[in-house]
Short mmCIF file of C-alpha atoms in Angstrom, two decimals:
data_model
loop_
_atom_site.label_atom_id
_atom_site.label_comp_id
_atom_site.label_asym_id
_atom_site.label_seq_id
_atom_site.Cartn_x
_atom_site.Cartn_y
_atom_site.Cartn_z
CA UNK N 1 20.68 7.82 -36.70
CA UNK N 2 17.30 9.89 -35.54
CA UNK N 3 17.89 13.41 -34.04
CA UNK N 4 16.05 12.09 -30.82
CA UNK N 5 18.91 9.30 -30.75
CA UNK N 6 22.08 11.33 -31.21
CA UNK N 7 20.59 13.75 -28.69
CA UNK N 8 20.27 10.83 -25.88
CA UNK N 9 23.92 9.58 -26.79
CA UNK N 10 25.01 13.91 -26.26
CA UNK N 11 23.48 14.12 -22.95
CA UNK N 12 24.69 10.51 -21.81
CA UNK N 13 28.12 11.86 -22.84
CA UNK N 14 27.80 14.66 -20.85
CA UNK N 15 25.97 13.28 -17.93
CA UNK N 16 28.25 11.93 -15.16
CA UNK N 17 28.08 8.04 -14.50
CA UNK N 18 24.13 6.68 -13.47
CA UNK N 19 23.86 6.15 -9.79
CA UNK N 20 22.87 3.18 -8.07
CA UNK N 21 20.69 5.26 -5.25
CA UNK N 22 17.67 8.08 -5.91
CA UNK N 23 18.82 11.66 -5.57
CA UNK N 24 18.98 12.78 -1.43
CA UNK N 25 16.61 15.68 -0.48
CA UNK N 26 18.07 19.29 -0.93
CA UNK N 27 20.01 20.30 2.72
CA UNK N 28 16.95 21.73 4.71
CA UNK N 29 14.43 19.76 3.56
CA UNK N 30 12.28 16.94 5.28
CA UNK N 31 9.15 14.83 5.04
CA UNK N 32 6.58 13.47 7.00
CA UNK N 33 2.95 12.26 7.46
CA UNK N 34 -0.36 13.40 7.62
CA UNK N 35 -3.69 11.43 8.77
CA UNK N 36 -6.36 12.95 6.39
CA UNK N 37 -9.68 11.18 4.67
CA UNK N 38 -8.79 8.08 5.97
CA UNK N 39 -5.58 7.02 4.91
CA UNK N 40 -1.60 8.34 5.65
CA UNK N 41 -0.29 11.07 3.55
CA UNK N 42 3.22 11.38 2.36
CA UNK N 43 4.99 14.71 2.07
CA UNK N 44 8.30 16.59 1.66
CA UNK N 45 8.62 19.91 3.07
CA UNK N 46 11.15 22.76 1.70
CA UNK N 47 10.43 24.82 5.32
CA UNK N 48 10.33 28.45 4.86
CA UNK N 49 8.25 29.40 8.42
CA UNK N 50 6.16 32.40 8.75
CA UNK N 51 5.94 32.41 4.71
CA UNK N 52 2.56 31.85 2.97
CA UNK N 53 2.10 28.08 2.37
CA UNK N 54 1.87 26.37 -1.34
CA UNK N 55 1.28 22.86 -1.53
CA UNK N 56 2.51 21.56 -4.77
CA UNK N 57 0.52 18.51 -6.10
CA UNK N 58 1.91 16.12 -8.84
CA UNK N 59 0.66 14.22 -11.40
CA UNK N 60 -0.15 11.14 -12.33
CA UNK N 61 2.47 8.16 -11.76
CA UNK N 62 5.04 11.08 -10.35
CA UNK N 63 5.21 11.97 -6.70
CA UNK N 64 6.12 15.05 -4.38
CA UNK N 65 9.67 15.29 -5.44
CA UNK N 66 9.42 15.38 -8.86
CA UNK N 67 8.56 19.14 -8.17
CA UNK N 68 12.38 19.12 -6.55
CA UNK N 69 13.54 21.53 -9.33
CA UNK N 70 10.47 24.24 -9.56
CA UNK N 71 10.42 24.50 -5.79
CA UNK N 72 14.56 25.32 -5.20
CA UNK N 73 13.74 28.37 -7.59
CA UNK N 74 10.86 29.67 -5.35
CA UNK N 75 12.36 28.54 -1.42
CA UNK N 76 12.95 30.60 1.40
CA UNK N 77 9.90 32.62 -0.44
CA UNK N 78 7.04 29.80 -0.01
CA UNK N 79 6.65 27.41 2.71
CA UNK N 80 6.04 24.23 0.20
CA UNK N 81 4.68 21.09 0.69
CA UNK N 82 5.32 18.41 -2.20
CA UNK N 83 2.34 16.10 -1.35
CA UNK N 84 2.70 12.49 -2.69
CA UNK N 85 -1.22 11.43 -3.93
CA UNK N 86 -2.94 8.17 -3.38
CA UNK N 87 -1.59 5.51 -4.66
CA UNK N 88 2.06 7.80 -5.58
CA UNK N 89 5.51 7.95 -3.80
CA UNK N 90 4.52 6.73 0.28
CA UNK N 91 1.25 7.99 0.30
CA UNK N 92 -1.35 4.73 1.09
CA UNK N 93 -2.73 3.12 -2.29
CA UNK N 94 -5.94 3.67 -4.03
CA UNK N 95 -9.11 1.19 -2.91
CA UNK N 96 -11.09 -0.50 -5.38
CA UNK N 97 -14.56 1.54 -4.96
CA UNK N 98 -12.29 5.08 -4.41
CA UNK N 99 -15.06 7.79 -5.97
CA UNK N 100 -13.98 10.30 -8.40
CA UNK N 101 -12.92 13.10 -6.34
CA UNK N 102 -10.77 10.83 -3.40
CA UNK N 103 -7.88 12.68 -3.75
CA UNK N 104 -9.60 16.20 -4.25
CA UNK N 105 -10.44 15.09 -0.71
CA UNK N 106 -7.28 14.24 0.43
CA UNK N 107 -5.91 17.51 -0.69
CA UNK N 108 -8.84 19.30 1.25
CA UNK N 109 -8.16 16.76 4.39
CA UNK N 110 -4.92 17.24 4.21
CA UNK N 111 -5.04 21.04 4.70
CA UNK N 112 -7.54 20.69 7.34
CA UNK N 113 -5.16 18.27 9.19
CA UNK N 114 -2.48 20.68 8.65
CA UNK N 115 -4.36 23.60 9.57
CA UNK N 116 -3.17 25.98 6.86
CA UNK N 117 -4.78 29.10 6.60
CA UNK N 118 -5.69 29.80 2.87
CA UNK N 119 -2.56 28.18 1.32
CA UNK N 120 -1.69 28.27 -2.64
CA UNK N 121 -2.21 25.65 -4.12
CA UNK N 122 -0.13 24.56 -7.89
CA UNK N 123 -1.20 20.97 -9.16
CA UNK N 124 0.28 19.53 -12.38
CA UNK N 125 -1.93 17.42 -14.92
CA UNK N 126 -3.96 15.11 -12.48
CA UNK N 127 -3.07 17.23 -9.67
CA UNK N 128 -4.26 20.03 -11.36
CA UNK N 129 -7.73 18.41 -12.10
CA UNK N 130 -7.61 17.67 -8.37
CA UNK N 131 -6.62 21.29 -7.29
CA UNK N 132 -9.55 23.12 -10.00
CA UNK N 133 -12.38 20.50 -8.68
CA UNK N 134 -11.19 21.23 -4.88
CA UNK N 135 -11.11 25.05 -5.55
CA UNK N 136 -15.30 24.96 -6.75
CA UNK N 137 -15.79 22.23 -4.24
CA UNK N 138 -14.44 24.42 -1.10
CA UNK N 139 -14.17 27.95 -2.02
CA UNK N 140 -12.97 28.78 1.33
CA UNK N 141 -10.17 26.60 1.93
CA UNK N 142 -7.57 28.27 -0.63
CA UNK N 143 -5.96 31.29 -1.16
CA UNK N 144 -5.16 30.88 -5.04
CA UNK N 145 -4.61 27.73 -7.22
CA UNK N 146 -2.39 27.47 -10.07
CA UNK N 147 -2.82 24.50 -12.70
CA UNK N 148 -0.19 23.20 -15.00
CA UNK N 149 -1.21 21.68 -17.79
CA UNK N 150 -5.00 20.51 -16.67
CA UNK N 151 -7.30 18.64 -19.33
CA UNK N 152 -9.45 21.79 -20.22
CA UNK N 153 -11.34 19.92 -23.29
CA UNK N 154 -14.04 17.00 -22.90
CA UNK N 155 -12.40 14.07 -22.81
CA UNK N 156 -14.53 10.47 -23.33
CA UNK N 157 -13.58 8.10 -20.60
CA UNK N 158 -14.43 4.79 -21.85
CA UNK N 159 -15.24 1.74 -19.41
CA UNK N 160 -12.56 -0.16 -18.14
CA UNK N 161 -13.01 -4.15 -18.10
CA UNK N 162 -11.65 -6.44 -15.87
CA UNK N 163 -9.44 -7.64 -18.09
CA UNK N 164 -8.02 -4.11 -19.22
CA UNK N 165 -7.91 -3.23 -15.49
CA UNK N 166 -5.94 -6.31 -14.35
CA UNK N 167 -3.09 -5.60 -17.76
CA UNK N 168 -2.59 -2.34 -16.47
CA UNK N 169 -2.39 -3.27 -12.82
CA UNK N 170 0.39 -5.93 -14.37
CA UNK N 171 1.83 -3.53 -16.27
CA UNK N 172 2.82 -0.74 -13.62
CA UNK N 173 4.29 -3.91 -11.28
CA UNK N 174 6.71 -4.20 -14.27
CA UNK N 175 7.84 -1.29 -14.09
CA UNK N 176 8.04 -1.14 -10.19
CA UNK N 177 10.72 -3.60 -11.21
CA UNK N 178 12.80 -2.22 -13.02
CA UNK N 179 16.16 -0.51 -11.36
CA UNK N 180 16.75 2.83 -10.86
CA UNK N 181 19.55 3.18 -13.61
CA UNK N 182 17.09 1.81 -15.65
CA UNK N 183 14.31 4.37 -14.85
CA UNK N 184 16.69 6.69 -15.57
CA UNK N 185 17.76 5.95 -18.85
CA UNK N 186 14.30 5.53 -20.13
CA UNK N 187 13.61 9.17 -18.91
CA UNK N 188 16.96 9.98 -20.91
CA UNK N 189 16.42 8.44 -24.14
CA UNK N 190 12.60 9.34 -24.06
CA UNK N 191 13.13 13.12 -22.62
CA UNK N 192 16.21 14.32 -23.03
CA UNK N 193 15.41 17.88 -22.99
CA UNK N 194 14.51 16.97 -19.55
CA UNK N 195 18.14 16.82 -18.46
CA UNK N 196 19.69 14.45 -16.06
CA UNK N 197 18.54 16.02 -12.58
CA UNK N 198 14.97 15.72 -13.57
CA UNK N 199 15.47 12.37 -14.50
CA UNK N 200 17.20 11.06 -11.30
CA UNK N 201 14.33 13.05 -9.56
CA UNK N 202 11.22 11.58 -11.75
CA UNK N 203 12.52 8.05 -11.60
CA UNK N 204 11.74 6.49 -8.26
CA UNK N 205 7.91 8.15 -8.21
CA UNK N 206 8.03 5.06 -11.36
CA UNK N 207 9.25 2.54 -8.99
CA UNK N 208 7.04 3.80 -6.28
CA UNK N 209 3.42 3.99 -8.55
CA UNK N 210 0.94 1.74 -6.92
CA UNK N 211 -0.50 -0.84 -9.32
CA UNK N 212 -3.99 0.13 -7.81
CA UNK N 213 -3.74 3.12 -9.64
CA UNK N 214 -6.02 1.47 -12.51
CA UNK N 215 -9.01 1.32 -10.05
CA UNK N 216 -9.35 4.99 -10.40
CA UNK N 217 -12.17 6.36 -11.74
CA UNK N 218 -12.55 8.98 -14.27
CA UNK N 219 -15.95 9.22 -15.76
CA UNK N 220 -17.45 11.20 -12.49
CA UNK N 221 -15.50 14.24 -13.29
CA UNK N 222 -17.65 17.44 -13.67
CA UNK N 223 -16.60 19.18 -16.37
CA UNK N 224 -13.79 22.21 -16.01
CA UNK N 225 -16.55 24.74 -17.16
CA UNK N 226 -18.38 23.44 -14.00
CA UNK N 227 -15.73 24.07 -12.08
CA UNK N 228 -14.32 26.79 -12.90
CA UNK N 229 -17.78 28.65 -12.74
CA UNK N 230 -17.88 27.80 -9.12
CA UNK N 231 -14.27 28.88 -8.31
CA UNK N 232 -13.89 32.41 -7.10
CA UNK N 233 -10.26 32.62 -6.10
CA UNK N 234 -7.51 34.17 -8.38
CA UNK N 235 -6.66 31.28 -10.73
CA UNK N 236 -3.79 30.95 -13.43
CA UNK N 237 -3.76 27.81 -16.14
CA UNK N 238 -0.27 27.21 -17.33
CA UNK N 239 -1.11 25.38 -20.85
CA UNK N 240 1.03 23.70 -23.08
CA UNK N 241 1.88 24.95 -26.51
CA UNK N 242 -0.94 24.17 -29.15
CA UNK N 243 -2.57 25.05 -32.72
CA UNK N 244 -4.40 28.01 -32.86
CA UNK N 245 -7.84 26.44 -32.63
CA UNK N 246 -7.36 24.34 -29.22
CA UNK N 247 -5.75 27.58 -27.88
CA UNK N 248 -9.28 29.45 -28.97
CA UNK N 249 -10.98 26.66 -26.81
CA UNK N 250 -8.99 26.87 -24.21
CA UNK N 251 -9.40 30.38 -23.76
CA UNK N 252 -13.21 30.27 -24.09
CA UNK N 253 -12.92 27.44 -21.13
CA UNK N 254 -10.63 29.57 -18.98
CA UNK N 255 -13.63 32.59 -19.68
CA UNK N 256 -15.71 30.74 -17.03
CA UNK N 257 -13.65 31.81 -14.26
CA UNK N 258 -14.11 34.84 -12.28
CA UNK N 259 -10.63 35.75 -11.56
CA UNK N 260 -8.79 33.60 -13.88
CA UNK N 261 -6.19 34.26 -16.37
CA UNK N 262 -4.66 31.47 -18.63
CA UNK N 263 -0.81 31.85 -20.66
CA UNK N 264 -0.25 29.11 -23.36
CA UNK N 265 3.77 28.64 -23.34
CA UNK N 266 5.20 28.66 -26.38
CA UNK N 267 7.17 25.45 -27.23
CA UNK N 268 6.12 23.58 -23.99
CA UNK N 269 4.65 20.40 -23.81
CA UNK N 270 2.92 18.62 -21.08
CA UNK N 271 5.38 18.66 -18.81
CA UNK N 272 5.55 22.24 -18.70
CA UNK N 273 8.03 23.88 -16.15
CA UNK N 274 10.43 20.60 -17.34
CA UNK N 275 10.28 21.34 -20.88
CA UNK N 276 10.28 25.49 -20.35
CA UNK N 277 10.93 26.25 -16.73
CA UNK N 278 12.20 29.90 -17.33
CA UNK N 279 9.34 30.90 -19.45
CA UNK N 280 6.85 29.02 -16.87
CA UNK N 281 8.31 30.84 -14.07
CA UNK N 282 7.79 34.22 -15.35
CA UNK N 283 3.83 34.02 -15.26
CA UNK N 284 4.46 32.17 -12.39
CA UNK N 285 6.13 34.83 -10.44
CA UNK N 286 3.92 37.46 -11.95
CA UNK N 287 0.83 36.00 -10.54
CA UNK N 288 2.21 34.94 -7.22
CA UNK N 289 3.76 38.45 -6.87
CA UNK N 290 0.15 39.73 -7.48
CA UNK N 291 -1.78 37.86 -4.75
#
């Protein structure tokens, strides 16, 4: 029996019975909508009035509430908003013909709509890509922006066909299928060292992912040395553990920013405050504590 496989069977032991319903919000908490770039925005709020705002953007296939955990351990200091993107959790679906940067204008909509004054503004993964290109794009809408995990390397984003774009369509309406317990148990067997919380929390933003999703667009992108010499607001890059060498590059990337400072966390994967929260939140804090 593998190691992964005796660890899933431990934390199913220990775990108490699946439920048949997705987690409730935390007491306090609410959501609602926003009318920004043309479509309806989804969010959940953890309120926290008169505090600065940080909008916490996702990544891709989760939604707002699969930042549930990272937010309790910073509320009633932030005023967070756990935005659901196009095409995630309620938020309308991605168009066929969406350009490159829709949601990097939803985010920037959004906070118009909203009228936030400077807010923070922490995006995981394709949130994060969203949150550095909005950050060059409109230097004076944010206060800060924090990015887990972003894609700091060039990356080559072959052409879709029709055909590949119609199997993954199918694909993501498959799992939009499956049951909750189901979702669940994938996330257990697959990440275990997720835990069971994150698991209840991460599997309905899987039932929820729009099968539109595969008309996004990638190719478009400038790249993050583009970016990031264009942003001029305190910036920190949460990376993912990694050899030597791809740390080097990531470093020389993260160079490009004015006010910029980039911590690779030891051990961490992609998922980076689920696979080392308590190491995450201590640059976290740090550089929140310093704005």
């Amino acid at each position: 029996m593998s190691a992964r496989t005796l660890a899933f069977a431990f934390m199913l032991a220990c775990a108490p019975v699946f439920a048949d319903a997705p987690p409730e919000l935390p007491a306090g908490w609410s959501d609602g909508w926003a009318l920004a770039n043309g479509i309806r925005i989804h969010y959940y709020r953890a309120p926290a009035p008169g505090k600065p705002v940080l909008i916490l953007a996702h990544g891709s296939s989760d939604d707002g509430r699969c930042w549930t955990a990272l937010a309790r351990e910073l509320q009633g200091r932030y005023d967070m908003y756990l935005v659901d993107a196009r095409g995630h959790g309620l938020t309308d679906a991605v168009r066929e013909g969406d350009v490159a940067d829709a949601q990097v204008e939803d985010l920037a909509g959004f906070i118009r709509e909203m009228r936030f004054d400077k807010p923070i503004l922490m995006g995981h993964s394709m949130g994060a890509s969203s949150a550095a290109w909005l950050a060059a794009k409109y230097p004076d809408l944010l206060g800060a922006v924090i990015l887990e995990d972003p894609g700091l390397l060039p990356r080559n984003y072959g052409a879709s066909s029709a055909a590949d774009v119609e199997q993954r369509r199918h694909e993501t309406l498959e799992r939009n299928n499956m049951t909750f317990d189901a979702m669940v148990a994938r996330c257990m067997e697959n990440t275990p060292m997720w835990g069971y919380e994150e698991c209840r929390q991460w599997a309905p933003s899987k039932l929820l992912h729009h099968p539109n999703n595969a008309y996004r667009r990638f190719g478009d992108r400038p790249s993050m040395e583009e970016l990031f010499d264009k942003t001029t607001i305190p910036t920190l890059i949460l990376k993912a553990d990694a050899p030597p060498d791809v740390r080097k590059q990531n470093v020389a990337v993260a160079k490009h920013l004015a006010k910029g400072k980039i911590v690779h966390i030891d051990g961490a994967g992609h998922n980076v405050r689920r696979e080392r929260k308590a190491q995450l939140l201590i640059s976290l804090n740090e550089f929140l504590d310093s704005l």
